[in-house]
Each structure stands twice: as C-alpha cells, then as structure tokens.
C-alpha cells in the first residue's frame, strides 16, 4: 500500500511568493495532520482534520498560513506571502484513530527554503 | 511552552552497548506515550508506545519505561546497532499530540 505522499519534496522560493504544499493521506485514514519541523521546536502541529473538517488550527502561525482538505484524499498547506522564517520541513501525517492510540503515518516531508 | 522535553540533543553509543534516550513531560493527563524514529530525508516512523496505565513495554531490542511520578519516559535499545542511528522523537497524547525536539543517536561500529 502507498504511504502518505507529499509534494514537492523540495521547494526553493523567494520571499513574498506563494507556496503550496500538497498531501495525499493513506486511503481510509480519516485524520490528517500538518506538522512543521524546526531545530528549535522539533515537530510542531499546525493543523489537523477529521473527515475533511479542520478540528484544531491553533498551531497555524499566522494568517499567512492556510490549509484545506477538499476531499478525503487530498490536502494543501498554503503560505502567502512566504517569509525566510518559514523555512523548515513540513510533514503531513494521517491516522485511523486520531490521537487515541497515537500512531501517525508520516510522509517524507517537503523541505521549504525561502530566500 | 514545551510539554514534552528531550534535553539531550545528541547521544553517541558504541555498537552492542545500551542506548538510553530520555524524555520528560509536564502534563499528568497524557494517555499514551510514543517513540518515533526518523532517518534523514524521511518522515518519522512509529517505533514503540506505552499506555499511561503501564510502566514498561518491550518489543525486541526496544523497551520503553514510564515513571509517572517523575513524569519521565525513557527508551532503551539493547544491543545498539549502527542501523539504529537516527533521530528519536518522544511524543505524548491527550487532547493533542505533543512531540519533543528529538535526540540524535549515533551508534559507532
């Protein structure tokens, strides 16, 4: 079975540009999470969805960040406008049970560099 | 405010010896604790977990210990192998999923 698929794997852009990261969760998983990894803060939860509905977006840094899940097999994380401090690795993860058992399945990540 | 803390950013261990990775947490209401392993350029993968009602869980070379009174979690790897070299994230779940900042383990052949 295919795992969580993220694209692009690497993105280099200039400050002020719009960035869109994409995620396809594992089929049948009803929870989807977006995380950001930085050296200082480790893995930070940005937002998560249950059955395509955003449940908790308290981790989204500011209004420049937005996330959507139009259907069960696709989600996007958009940054507009991007800033150098947004440079990080962004992970998408999915699960069957949300936080109950805690096993999340992660994609390989999208490494974003904002110049 | 970090609710899950891994105070050692890195650890080096000789092959065959025991690796002990530590994690502290602040919230006594967490239900589950987990360890994830991450290789470079890959996403984290689940390694082992423990429920808050237990104090030990073992899976092959990996054992997780939970000390609720000290709010402390540890992962023991015995014997350590070079393929265990990775970043290990401690995590805790309650009404949200909290990760630590990770410990980079290097197992020296």
Short mmCIF file of C-alpha atoms in Angstrom, two decimals:
data_model
loop_
_atom_site.label_atom_id
_atom_site.label_comp_id
_atom_site.label_asym_id
_atom_site.label_seq_id
_atom_site.Cartn_x
_atom_site.Cartn_y
_atom_site.Cartn_z
CA UNK A 1 0.00 0.00 0.00
CA UNK A 2 1.15 3.51 -0.74
CA UNK A 3 2.04 5.60 2.25
CA UNK A 4 1.39 9.28 2.75
CA UNK A 5 2.51 11.14 -0.35
CA UNK A 6 3.75 14.70 -0.20
CA UNK A 7 4.80 17.08 -2.94
CA UNK A 8 7.02 18.82 -3.69
CA UNK A 9 9.92 17.20 -1.83
CA UNK A 10 11.93 20.40 -2.10
CA UNK A 11 10.84 23.95 -2.75
CA UNK A 12 13.06 26.99 -3.00
CA UNK A 13 11.29 30.29 -3.39
CA UNK A 14 11.81 33.97 -2.82
CA UNK A 15 10.31 35.97 -0.02
CA UNK A 16 6.83 37.17 -0.84
CA UNK A 17 5.97 34.31 -3.16
CA UNK A 18 3.08 31.92 -2.59
CA UNK A 19 3.93 28.36 -1.62
CA UNK A 20 1.55 25.41 -1.85
CA UNK A 21 2.40 22.06 -0.29
CA UNK A 22 0.32 19.00 -1.12
CA UNK A 23 -0.54 15.81 0.67
CA UNK A 24 -2.32 12.57 -0.16
CA UNK A 25 -3.12 10.59 3.00
CA UNK A 26 -3.31 6.83 3.26
CA UNK A 27 -6.62 5.59 1.86
CA UNK A 28 -9.15 5.01 4.61
CA UNK A 29 -7.44 7.20 7.18
CA UNK A 30 -9.85 9.79 8.50
CA UNK A 31 -7.38 12.04 10.32
CA UNK A 32 -4.84 14.25 8.58
CA UNK A 33 -2.19 16.34 10.28
CA UNK A 34 0.22 19.02 9.11
CA UNK A 35 3.45 19.39 11.12
CA UNK A 36 6.45 21.68 10.80
CA UNK A 37 9.90 20.58 11.91
CA UNK A 38 12.49 23.08 13.08
CA UNK A 39 15.66 22.62 15.10
CA UNK A 40 14.43 24.83 17.90
CA UNK A 41 10.90 23.50 18.34
CA UNK A 42 11.04 20.00 16.93
CA UNK A 43 7.77 18.81 15.40
CA UNK A 44 5.02 21.39 15.78
CA UNK A 45 1.41 20.62 14.97
CA UNK A 46 0.00 23.25 12.62
CA UNK A 47 -3.49 21.91 11.97
CA UNK A 48 -5.41 18.67 11.83
CA UNK A 49 -8.53 17.47 10.06
CA UNK A 50 -11.05 14.77 10.87
CA UNK A 51 -13.23 13.59 8.00
CA UNK A 52 -12.04 16.59 5.94
CA UNK A 53 -13.12 19.09 8.61
CA UNK A 54 -10.49 21.26 10.33
CA UNK A 55 -10.60 20.45 14.04
CA UNK A 56 -7.72 22.39 15.55
CA UNK A 57 -5.77 25.09 13.73
CA UNK A 58 -4.35 26.74 16.82
CA UNK A 59 -0.84 25.86 15.71
CA UNK A 60 -1.06 27.80 12.46
CA UNK A 61 1.50 30.59 12.97
CA UNK A 62 -0.42 33.45 11.45
CA UNK A 63 -2.85 34.46 8.76
CA UNK A 64 -0.28 33.85 6.08
CA UNK A 65 -0.83 30.13 6.59
CA UNK A 66 -3.95 28.32 5.41
CA UNK A 67 -4.88 24.67 4.94
CA UNK A 68 -7.68 22.93 3.11
CA UNK A 69 -8.91 19.41 2.68
CA UNK A 70 -11.43 19.40 -0.17
CA UNK A 71 -11.81 15.62 -0.09
CA UNK A 72 -10.62 12.55 1.77
CA UNK A 73 -7.62 12.02 -0.49
CA UNK A 74 -6.09 15.47 -0.76
CA UNK A 75 -4.96 18.36 1.41
CA UNK A 76 -2.98 21.53 0.83
CA UNK A 77 -0.99 23.86 3.06
CA UNK A 78 -0.53 27.31 1.61
CA UNK A 79 1.77 30.10 2.71
CA UNK A 80 1.12 33.51 1.22
CA UNK A 81 3.26 35.57 1.31
CA UNK A 82 6.20 33.40 2.31
CA UNK A 83 8.99 34.70 4.57
CA UNK A 84 12.52 33.39 5.28
CA UNK A 85 11.45 32.30 8.79
CA UNK A 86 9.01 29.86 7.18
CA UNK A 87 11.97 27.78 6.01
CA UNK A 88 11.51 24.33 7.53
CA UNK A 89 10.47 20.78 6.71
CA UNK A 90 6.71 20.37 6.54
CA UNK A 91 5.27 16.94 7.21
CA UNK A 92 1.85 15.58 6.51
CA UNK A 93 0.63 12.59 8.52
CA UNK A 94 -2.54 10.52 8.60
CA UNK A 95 -4.10 8.09 11.02
CA UNK A 96 -7.15 5.95 11.60
CA UNK A 97 -7.72 6.89 15.19
CA UNK A 98 -6.54 10.44 15.66
CA UNK A 99 -4.85 10.83 18.98
CA UNK A 100 -6.33 7.77 20.69
CA UNK A 101 -3.52 5.32 20.08
CA UNK A 102 -1.18 7.90 18.72
CA UNK A 103 0.24 6.05 15.73
CA UNK A 104 0.65 8.55 12.94
CA UNK A 105 1.92 7.70 9.46
CA UNK A 106 4.12 10.43 8.08
CA UNK A 107 5.02 11.40 4.57
CA UNK A 108 8.62 12.06 3.59
CA UNK A 109 8.20 15.79 4.08
CA UNK A 110 8.51 18.92 1.97
CA UNK A 111 11.66 20.93 2.59
CA UNK A 112 10.90 24.61 2.09
CA UNK A 113 13.58 27.24 1.68
CA UNK A 114 12.51 30.85 1.45
CA UNK A 115 15.29 33.19 0.32
CA UNK B 1 5.81 26.10 26.08
CA UNK B 2 7.22 22.60 25.50
CA UNK B 3 5.03 20.00 27.17
CA UNK B 4 7.37 17.21 26.09
CA UNK B 5 11.09 17.79 26.50
CA UNK B 6 14.12 15.91 25.30
CA UNK B 7 17.04 17.63 26.95
CA UNK B 8 19.79 15.73 25.17
CA UNK B 9 20.06 16.81 21.54
CA UNK B 10 22.54 14.06 20.76
CA UNK B 11 23.92 10.76 22.06
CA UNK B 12 26.76 8.52 20.90
CA UNK B 13 27.00 4.86 21.86
CA UNK B 14 29.26 2.01 20.90
CA UNK B 15 27.75 -0.84 18.91
CA UNK B 16 26.50 -3.61 21.21
CA UNK B 17 26.06 -1.31 24.20
CA UNK B 18 22.83 0.04 25.61
CA UNK B 19 21.36 3.30 24.33
CA UNK B 20 19.14 5.20 26.76
CA UNK B 21 17.09 8.09 25.45
CA UNK B 22 15.22 10.26 27.91
CA UNK B 23 12.09 12.36 27.80
CA UNK B 24 10.27 14.48 30.38
CA UNK B 25 6.71 15.75 30.24
CA UNK B 26 4.68 18.26 32.19
CA UNK B 27 1.05 17.16 31.83
CA UNK B 28 -0.07 14.30 34.09
CA UNK B 29 -3.20 13.83 31.96
CA UNK B 30 -1.40 12.35 28.95
CA UNK B 31 -2.88 8.96 27.95
CA UNK B 32 -0.25 7.48 25.67
CA UNK B 33 3.44 7.93 25.15
CA UNK B 34 5.27 7.02 21.99
CA UNK B 35 8.67 6.98 20.38
CA UNK B 36 9.21 7.75 16.73
CA UNK B 37 12.38 7.21 14.76
CA UNK B 38 13.46 9.43 11.89
CA UNK B 39 16.14 8.84 9.28
CA UNK B 40 17.46 11.77 7.19
CA UNK B 41 15.19 12.77 4.30
CA UNK B 42 12.42 10.52 5.57
CA UNK B 43 9.34 11.06 7.69
CA UNK B 44 9.22 9.86 11.30
CA UNK B 45 8.07 6.27 11.77
CA UNK B 46 6.38 4.80 14.81
CA UNK B 47 8.66 2.69 16.98
CA UNK B 48 7.01 1.77 20.26
CA UNK B 49 4.33 3.08 22.61
CA UNK B 50 3.15 2.73 26.18
CA UNK B 51 -0.17 3.42 27.82
CA UNK B 52 -0.24 5.61 30.91
CA UNK B 53 -1.56 2.65 32.93
CA UNK B 54 1.63 0.66 32.33
CA UNK B 55 5.20 1.23 33.40
CA UNK B 56 7.04 -0.89 30.84
CA UNK B 57 6.57 -2.10 27.29
CA UNK B 58 9.06 -4.23 25.41
CA UNK B 59 9.40 -5.00 21.72
CA UNK B 60 12.51 -6.90 20.75
CA UNK B 61 15.56 -4.76 21.40
CA UNK B 62 13.42 -1.77 22.35
CA UNK B 63 11.93 -1.17 25.79
CA UNK B 64 10.08 1.91 26.94
CA UNK B 65 9.82 2.73 30.63
CA UNK B 66 7.32 5.14 32.13
CA UNK B 67 7.74 6.75 35.54
CA UNK B 68 4.53 8.68 36.12
CA UNK B 69 5.52 10.13 39.47
CA UNK B 70 8.61 11.68 37.89
CA UNK B 71 6.82 12.44 34.61
CA UNK B 72 9.68 10.72 32.85
CA UNK B 73 9.87 8.39 29.88
CA UNK B 74 12.87 6.51 28.58
CA UNK B 75 13.69 4.31 25.61
CA UNK B 76 16.29 1.57 25.99
CA UNK B 77 17.86 -0.05 22.96
CA UNK B 78 19.83 -3.20 23.69
CA UNK B 79 22.07 -4.07 21.95
CA UNK B 80 22.55 -0.94 19.90
CA UNK B 81 23.27 -1.40 16.19
CA UNK B 82 24.63 1.03 13.60
CA UNK B 83 21.25 0.95 11.83
CA UNK B 84 19.71 2.47 14.95
CA UNK B 85 21.50 5.75 14.18
CA UNK B 86 18.64 8.20 13.69
CA UNK B 87 16.75 11.00 15.39
CA UNK B 88 14.33 9.75 18.04
CA UNK B 89 11.27 11.77 18.96
CA UNK B 90 9.36 11.27 22.15
CA UNK B 91 5.63 12.05 21.95
CA UNK B 92 2.62 12.19 24.25
CA UNK B 93 -1.08 12.25 23.53
CA UNK B 94 -4.01 13.65 25.39
CA UNK B 95 -6.31 16.11 23.71
CA UNK B 96 -3.47 16.81 21.35
CA UNK B 97 -0.31 15.15 20.14
CA UNK B 98 2.90 16.68 21.52
CA UNK B 99 6.38 15.89 20.22
CA UNK B 100 9.71 16.56 21.82
CA UNK B 101 12.56 18.22 19.92
CA UNK B 102 14.34 14.94 19.24
CA UNK B 103 17.60 13.23 20.20
CA UNK B 104 20.08 12.30 17.50
CA UNK B 105 21.53 8.86 18.25
CA UNK B 106 24.80 7.76 16.68
CA UNK B 107 25.82 4.14 17.12
CA UNK B 108 29.53 3.77 16.48
CA UNK B 109 30.62 0.48 14.87
#
